[in-house]
PDB file of C-alpha atoms in Angstrom:
ATOM      1  CA  MET A 598       2.940 -20.714 -36.048  1.00  0.00           C
ATOM      2  CA  ALA A 599       2.157 -17.731 -34.391  1.00  0.00           C
ATOM      3  CA  GLU A 600       2.781 -17.128 -30.470  1.00  0.00           C
ATOM      4  CA  GLY A 601       0.962 -19.823 -28.457  1.00  0.00           C
ATOM      5  CA  GLY A 602       1.056 -22.260 -31.001  1.00  0.00           C
ATOM      6  CA  LEU A 603      -1.951 -20.467 -32.849  1.00  0.00           C
ATOM      7  CA  PRO A 604      -1.971 -20.297 -36.638  1.00  0.00           C
ATOM      8  CA  PRO A 605      -0.762 -17.155 -37.925  1.00  0.00           C
ATOM      9  CA  ARG A 606      -3.634 -14.584 -38.829  1.00  0.00           C
ATOM     10  CA  PRO A 607      -4.403 -13.801 -42.606  1.00  0.00           C
ATOM     11  CA  PRO A 608      -3.137 -10.400 -43.837  1.00  0.00           C
ATOM     12  CA  LEU A 609      -5.390  -7.324 -43.302  1.00  0.00           C
ATOM     13  CA  ALA A 610      -7.776  -6.820 -45.986  1.00  0.00           C
ATOM     14  CA  THR A 611     -10.135  -3.909 -47.313  1.00  0.00           C
ATOM     15  CA  ILE A 612     -13.499  -4.265 -45.802  1.00  0.00           C
ATOM     16  CA  ASN A 613     -16.606  -2.486 -46.845  1.00  0.00           C
ATOM     17  CA  GLY A 614     -14.348   0.140 -48.764  1.00  0.00           C
ATOM     18  CA  ASN A 615     -12.168   1.035 -45.817  1.00  0.00           C
ATOM     19  CA  ASP A 616      -8.475   1.130 -46.878  1.00  0.00           C
ATOM     20  CA  VAL A 617      -6.205  -0.753 -44.082  1.00  0.00           C
ATOM     21  CA  ASN A 618      -3.622   1.550 -45.178  1.00  0.00           C
ATOM     22  CA  ASP A 619      -5.327   4.587 -43.866  1.00  0.00           C
ATOM     23  CA  PRO A 620      -6.547   3.628 -40.103  1.00  0.00           C
ATOM     24  CA  LEU A 621      -7.331   7.392 -39.641  1.00  0.00           C
ATOM     25  CA  SER A 622     -10.511   7.332 -41.918  1.00  0.00           C
ATOM     26  CA  ARG A 623     -13.697   5.173 -42.326  1.00  0.00           C
ATOM     27  CA  LYS A 624     -15.173   4.782 -45.719  1.00  0.00           C
ATOM     28  CA  LYS A 625     -19.085   3.911 -46.113  1.00  0.00           C
ATOM     29  CA  THR A 626     -21.238   3.424 -49.121  1.00  0.00           C
ATOM     30  CA  LEU A 627     -24.417   5.254 -48.891  1.00  0.00           C
ATOM     31  CA  LYS A 628     -27.796   3.833 -50.243  1.00  0.00           C
ATOM     32  CA  ASN A 629     -27.591   6.577 -52.780  1.00  0.00           C
ATOM     33  CA  GLY A 630     -24.275   5.350 -54.112  1.00  0.00           C
ATOM     34  CA  ARG A 631     -22.229   8.166 -52.412  1.00  0.00           C
ATOM     35  CA  ILE A 632     -19.346   7.280 -50.227  1.00  0.00           C
ATOM     36  CA  SER A 633     -19.262   8.928 -46.834  1.00  0.00           C
ATOM     37  CA  GLN A 634     -15.544   9.254 -45.042  1.00  0.00           C
ATOM     38  CA  THR A 635     -15.444  10.142 -41.547  1.00  0.00           C
ATOM     39  CA  LYS A 636     -12.384  10.541 -39.439  1.00  0.00           C
ATOM     40  CA  ARG A 637     -11.736   7.849 -36.613  1.00  0.00           C
ATOM     41  CA  SER A 638      -9.073   7.458 -33.770  1.00  0.00           C
ATOM     42  CA  VAL A 639      -6.267   5.023 -33.900  1.00  0.00           C
ATOM     43  CA  ARG A 640      -6.884   1.744 -32.377  1.00  0.00           C
ATOM     44  CA  LYS A 641      -4.705  -1.002 -31.417  1.00  0.00           C
ATOM     45  CA  THR A 642      -5.892  -4.394 -30.164  1.00  0.00           C
ATOM     46  CA  LEU A 643      -3.510  -6.022 -27.619  1.00  0.00           C
ATOM     47  CA  GLU A 644      -4.066  -9.791 -27.479  1.00  0.00           C
ATOM     48  CA  CYS A 645      -3.320 -11.655 -24.397  1.00  0.00           C
ATOM     49  CA  LEU A 646      -2.636 -15.272 -24.399  1.00  0.00           C
ATOM     50  CA  PHE A 647      -2.922 -17.785 -21.272  1.00  0.00           C
ATOM     51  CA  PRO A 648      -1.183 -20.842 -21.957  1.00  0.00           C
ATOM     52  CA  ALA A 649      -2.325 -23.361 -19.378  1.00  0.00           C
ATOM     53  CA  ASP A 650      -2.837 -27.233 -19.213  1.00  0.00           C
ATOM     54  CA  THR A 651      -6.755 -26.759 -18.871  1.00  0.00           C
ATOM     55  CA  LYS A 652      -9.403 -24.358 -19.456  1.00  0.00           C
ATOM     56  CA  GLU A 653     -10.003 -23.636 -15.780  1.00  0.00           C
ATOM     57  CA  GLU A 654      -6.363 -22.757 -15.210  1.00  0.00           C
ATOM     58  CA  GLY A 655      -6.475 -20.348 -18.245  1.00  0.00           C
ATOM     59  CA  GLU A 656      -9.653 -18.661 -17.023  1.00  0.00           C
ATOM     60  CA  ALA A 657      -8.055 -18.334 -13.411  1.00  0.00           C
ATOM     61  CA  GLN A 658      -5.080 -16.530 -15.063  1.00  0.00           C
ATOM     62  CA  ARG A 659      -7.015 -14.395 -17.123  1.00  0.00           C
ATOM     63  CA  ASP A 660      -9.214 -13.160 -13.908  1.00  0.00           C
ATOM     64  CA  ARG A 661      -6.000 -12.518 -11.883  1.00  0.00           C
ATOM     65  CA  MET A 662      -4.713 -10.140 -14.810  1.00  0.00           C
ATOM     66  CA  GLU A 663      -8.193  -8.572 -14.729  1.00  0.00           C
ATOM     67  CA  GLU A 664      -7.913  -8.094 -11.116  1.00  0.00           C
ATOM     68  CA  LYS A 665      -4.553  -6.650 -11.398  1.00  0.00           C
ATOM     69  CA  ILE A 666      -5.768  -4.159 -14.137  1.00  0.00           C
ATOM     70  CA  LYS A 667      -8.388  -3.057 -11.986  1.00  0.00           C
ATOM     71  CA  GLN A 668      -5.966  -2.391  -8.920  1.00  0.00           C
ATOM     72  CA  VAL A 669      -3.742  -0.314 -11.197  1.00  0.00           C
ATOM     73  CA  LYS A 670      -6.405   1.754 -12.337  1.00  0.00           C
ATOM     74  CA  THR A 671      -7.854   2.332  -8.964  1.00  0.00           C
ATOM     75  CA  LEU A 672      -4.095   3.517  -7.939  1.00  0.00           C
ATOM     76  CA  MET A 673      -3.844   5.670 -10.870  1.00  0.00           C
ATOM     77  CA  GLY A 674      -7.012   7.564  -9.978  1.00  0.00           C
ATOM     78  CA  GLY A 675     -10.189   5.316 -10.641  1.00  0.00           C
ATOM     79  CA  VAL A 676     -11.025   2.571 -12.790  1.00  0.00           C
ATOM     80  CA  ASP A 677     -13.482   4.617 -14.924  1.00  0.00           C
ATOM     81  CA  ALA A 678     -10.922   7.777 -14.730  1.00  0.00           C
ATOM     82  CA  THR A 679      -8.141   5.690 -16.468  1.00  0.00           C
ATOM     83  CA  THR A 680      -7.939   4.315 -19.817  1.00  0.00           C
ATOM     84  CA  ASN A 681      -5.985   1.334 -20.880  1.00  0.00           C
ATOM     85  CA  THR A 682      -3.792   3.756 -23.194  1.00  0.00           C
ATOM     86  CA  ASP A 683      -2.712   5.422 -20.076  1.00  0.00           C
ATOM     87  CA  MET A 684      -2.445   2.338 -17.963  1.00  0.00           C
ATOM     88  CA  ILE A 685      -0.218   0.421 -20.345  1.00  0.00           C
ATOM     89  CA  ASP A 686       2.116   3.779 -21.062  1.00  0.00           C
ATOM     90  CA  THR A 687       2.479   4.224 -17.195  1.00  0.00           C
ATOM     91  CA  LEU A 688       3.307   0.725 -16.481  1.00  0.00           C
ATOM     92  CA  MET A 689       5.742   0.441 -19.522  1.00  0.00           C
ATOM     93  CA  ASP A 690       7.577   3.589 -18.317  1.00  0.00           C
ATOM     94  CA  CYS A 691       7.850   2.253 -14.860  1.00  0.00           C
ATOM     95  CA  TYR A 692       9.150  -1.093 -16.025  1.00  0.00           C
ATOM     96  CA  VAL A 693      11.769   0.285 -18.164  1.00  0.00           C
ATOM     97  CA  SER A 694      12.943   3.006 -15.595  1.00  0.00           C
ATOM     98  CA  THR A 695      13.275   0.209 -12.962  1.00  0.00           C
ATOM     99  CA  ARG A 696      15.071  -2.089 -15.189  1.00  0.00           C
ATOM    100  CA  GLU A 697      17.410   0.433 -15.982  1.00  0.00           C
ATOM    101  CA  ARG A 698      18.152   1.163 -12.471  1.00  0.00           C
ATOM    102  CA  PHE A 699      18.506  -2.550 -11.757  1.00  0.00           C
ATOM    103  CA  LEU A 700      20.808  -3.153 -14.575  1.00  0.00           C
ATOM    104  CA  SER A 701      23.104  -0.139 -13.501  1.00  0.00           C
ATOM    105  CA  SER A 702      23.015  -0.854  -9.825  1.00  0.00           C
ATOM    106  CA  GLY A 703      22.675  -4.861  -9.759  1.00  0.00           C
ATOM    107  CA  THR A 704      20.041  -4.284  -7.230  1.00  0.00           C
ATOM    108  CA  ALA A 705      16.267  -4.579  -7.510  1.00  0.00           C
ATOM    109  CA  PRO A 706      13.815  -2.391  -5.278  1.00  0.00           C
ATOM    110  CA  LEU A 707      11.739  -4.788  -2.892  1.00  0.00           C
ATOM    111  CA  CYS A 708       8.453  -3.699  -1.332  1.00  0.00           C
ATOM    112  CA  ASP A 709       8.327  -4.172   2.396  1.00  0.00           C
ATOM    113  CA  PHE A 710       4.475  -4.308   2.654  1.00  0.00           C
ATOM    114  CA  GLN A 711       2.696  -6.467   0.305  1.00  0.00           C
ATOM    115  CA  PRO A 712      -0.995  -6.289   0.391  1.00  0.00           C
ATOM    116  CA  CYS A 713      -3.480  -9.215  -0.205  1.00  0.00           C
ATOM    117  CA  PRO A 714      -5.557  -8.432  -3.139  1.00  0.00           C
ATOM    118  CA  VAL A 715      -9.483  -8.903  -2.712  1.00  0.00           C
ATOM    119  CA  GLY A 716     -10.459 -12.479  -3.373  1.00  0.00           C
ATOM    120  CA  ARG A 717      -7.029 -14.061  -2.448  1.00  0.00           C
ATOM    121  CA  GLU A 718      -7.403 -14.422   1.088  1.00  0.00           C
ATOM    122  CA  ARG A 719      -7.963 -18.355   0.349  1.00  0.00           C
ATOM    123  CA  GLN A 720      -4.511 -18.541  -1.817  1.00  0.00           C
ATOM    124  CA  GLY A 721      -2.518 -21.701  -0.885  1.00  0.00           C
ATOM    125  CA  LEU A 722      -0.040 -21.428   1.938  1.00  0.00           C
ATOM    126  CA  PHE A 723       3.151 -23.612   2.430  1.00  0.00           C
ATOM    127  CA  VAL A 724       6.407 -23.661   4.604  1.00  0.00           C
ATOM    128  CA  VAL A 725       9.843 -22.541   3.005  1.00  0.00           C
ATOM    129  CA  ALA A 726      13.168 -23.766   4.225  1.00  0.00           C
ATOM    130  CA  GLU A 727      16.060 -21.183   4.567  1.00  0.00           C
ATOM    131  CA  ASP A 728      18.115 -23.309   2.150  1.00  0.00           C
ATOM    132  CA  SER A 729      15.385 -23.796  -0.389  1.00  0.00           C
ATOM    133  CA  LEU A 730      14.624 -19.820  -0.303  1.00  0.00           C
ATOM    134  CA  ARG A 731      18.341 -19.384  -1.119  1.00  0.00           C
ATOM    135  CA  TYR A 732      18.260 -21.744  -3.688  1.00  0.00           C
ATOM    136  CA  LEU A 733      15.163 -20.110  -5.305  1.00  0.00           C
ATOM    137  CA  LEU A 734      17.143 -16.476  -5.354  1.00  0.00           C
ATOM    138  CA  ALA A 735      20.137 -18.156  -7.072  1.00  0.00           C
ATOM    139  CA  THR A 736      18.032 -19.735  -9.519  1.00  0.00           C
ATOM    140  CA  VAL A 737      16.455 -16.412 -10.565  1.00  0.00           C
ATOM    141  CA  SER A 738      19.769 -14.678 -10.544  1.00  0.00           C
ATOM    142  CA  GLN A 739      21.218 -17.347 -12.992  1.00  0.00           C
ATOM    143  CA  HIS A 740      18.285 -16.798 -15.239  1.00  0.00           C
ATOM    144  CA  ASP A 741      19.197 -13.177 -15.540  1.00  0.00           C
ATOM    145  CA  GLU A 742      23.019 -14.023 -16.094  1.00  0.00           C
ATOM    146  CA  PRO A 743      24.589 -14.488 -19.696  1.00  0.00           C
ATOM    147  CA  VAL A 744      23.606 -17.513 -21.336  1.00  0.00           C
ATOM    148  CA  SER A 745      25.587 -19.933 -23.713  1.00  0.00           C
ATOM    149  CA  SER A 746      22.736 -21.585 -25.362  1.00  0.00           C
ATOM    150  CA  PRO A 747      23.277 -22.692 -28.770  1.00  0.00           C
ATOM    151  CA  ASP A 748      19.905 -22.134 -29.920  1.00  0.00           C
ATOM    152  CA  PRO A 749      19.615 -18.290 -30.954  1.00  0.00           C
ATOM    153  CA  GLU A 750      16.082 -18.340 -31.425  1.00  0.00           C
ATOM    154  CA  LYS A 751      15.677 -19.188 -27.713  1.00  0.00           C
ATOM    155  CA  HIS A 752      18.348 -16.835 -26.355  1.00  0.00           C
ATOM    156  CA  GLY A 753      19.181 -14.178 -29.058  1.00  0.00           C
ATOM    157  CA  LYS A 754      20.628 -11.795 -26.381  1.00  0.00           C
ATOM    158  CA  PRO A 755      23.475 -12.403 -23.766  1.00  0.00           C
ATOM    159  CA  ARG A 756      21.029 -12.179 -20.964  1.00  0.00           C
ATOM    160  CA  CYS A 757      17.537 -13.566 -21.070  1.00  0.00           C
ATOM    161  CA  PRO A 758      15.220 -10.435 -20.812  1.00  0.00           C
ATOM    162  CA  GLU A 759      12.029 -12.340 -19.967  1.00  0.00           C
ATOM    163  CA  ALA A 760      10.681 -12.209 -16.314  1.00  0.00           C
ATOM    164  CA  LEU A 761       9.946 -15.709 -14.747  1.00  0.00           C
ATOM    165  CA  THR A 762       6.019 -16.153 -13.979  1.00  0.00           C
ATOM    166  CA  LEU A 763       4.635 -18.759 -11.869  1.00  0.00           C
ATOM    167  CA  ARG A 764       3.096 -21.644 -14.031  1.00  0.00           C
ATOM    168  CA  LYS A 765       1.884 -24.239 -11.565  1.00  0.00           C
ATOM    169  CA  VAL A 766       1.826 -25.147  -7.865  1.00  0.00           C
ATOM    170  CA  THR A 767       1.126 -28.408  -6.198  1.00  0.00           C
ATOM    171  CA  TYR A 768       1.511 -29.347  -2.573  1.00  0.00           C
ATOM    172  CA  ILE A 769       2.899 -32.268  -0.926  1.00  0.00           C
ATOM    173  CA  GLY A 770       2.050 -32.130   2.834  1.00  0.00           C
ATOM    174  CA  HIS A 771       3.472 -28.632   3.819  1.00  0.00           C
ATOM    175  CA  VAL A 772       5.719 -28.366   0.838  1.00  0.00           C
ATOM    176  CA  ALA A 773       5.194 -26.599  -2.450  1.00  0.00           C
ATOM    177  CA  VAL A 774       6.439 -27.891  -5.694  1.00  0.00           C
ATOM    178  CA  VAL A 775       6.460 -24.890  -8.191  1.00  0.00           C
ATOM    179  CA  LYS A 776       6.996 -24.602 -12.100  1.00  0.00           C
ATOM    180  CA  ILE A 777       8.168 -21.415 -13.107  1.00  0.00           C
ATOM    181  CA  GLN A 778       8.865 -20.439 -16.503  1.00  0.00           C
ATOM    182  CA  CYS A 779       9.561 -17.287 -18.763  1.00  0.00           C
ATOM    183  CA  ARG A 780       8.248 -16.745 -22.237  1.00  0.00           C
ATOM    184  CA  ARG A 781      11.350 -17.771 -23.988  1.00  0.00           C
ATOM    185  CA  GLY A 782      10.933 -21.131 -22.495  1.00  0.00           C
ATOM    186  CA  CYS A 783      13.374 -21.562 -19.832  1.00  0.00           C
ATOM    187  CA  ILE A 784      11.666 -23.835 -17.197  1.00  0.00           C
ATOM    188  CA  TYR A 785      12.799 -24.195 -13.573  1.00  0.00           C
ATOM    189  CA  ARG A 786      11.134 -26.822 -10.884  1.00  0.00           C
ATOM    190  CA  TRP A 787      11.538 -25.664  -7.217  1.00  0.00           C
ATOM    191  CA  THR A 788      10.556 -27.263  -4.025  1.00  0.00           C
ATOM    192  CA  SER A 789       9.968 -25.109  -0.903  1.00  0.00           C
ATOM    193  CA  SER A 790      11.840 -27.889   1.284  1.00  0.00           C
ATOM    194  CA  PRO A 791      15.049 -29.954   0.941  1.00  0.00           C
ATOM    195  CA  HIS A 792      15.067 -33.597   1.290  1.00  0.00           C
ATOM    196  CA  VAL A 793      16.078 -35.655   3.879  1.00  0.00           C
ATOM    197  CA  GLY A 794      16.609 -38.877   2.198  1.00  0.00           C
ATOM    198  CA  LYS A 795      13.504 -39.300   0.417  1.00  0.00           C
ATOM    199  CA  PRO A 796      10.920 -37.305   2.577  1.00  0.00           C
ATOM    200  CA  PHE A 797      10.874 -33.520   2.682  1.00  0.00           C
ATOM    201  CA  LEU A 798      12.579 -31.573   5.670  1.00  0.00           C
ATOM    202  CA  VAL A 799       9.334 -29.466   6.109  1.00  0.00           C
ATOM    203  CA  ASN A 800       7.122 -32.323   6.455  1.00  0.00           C
ATOM    204  CA  LEU A 801       9.301 -34.037   9.073  1.00  0.00           C
ATOM    205  CA  ARG A 802       9.321 -31.202  11.530  1.00  0.00           C
TER     206      ARG A 802
END
């Protein structure tokens, strides 16, 4: 099975005389029987999968990614002036350099000003207790520490290199119950408040 549980794609095949081993040329059979060959640019399609429990959640994830793409291109000089190739290349360079600095120094840069994207003014709000915030930071730190999983396919490296992403948020009063997960399958459940007996502390204040 391919990524995301999808069946593997069939191998590439020659279509209309185009040899898949020669991506820089395009062949076309003319009406007179002759073959016309023209040069073309190398193209690479990147497929983004949005795993979600419902179609609506998947579409919401896709919309958020498209909005982020617009924001990045705007910062790079404009949506129309920035190609996808330039954007992806710049983002990869930025991630690699940031990751290398993080691994060498043990600290990650934090931005003290976080703008609210257009259309996200109605995002969910919740209250976070200090102890719950500390627990979240410890969880993220533990995810990046050496793992001792017996499953080499799940953790083939001494550290899990995948970033944690927000998968699902539900609300109980003023408390958020969050599911975070990385692409290798590490799953964590976090609540923005500790319990006092059975109730949440935040909901008692």
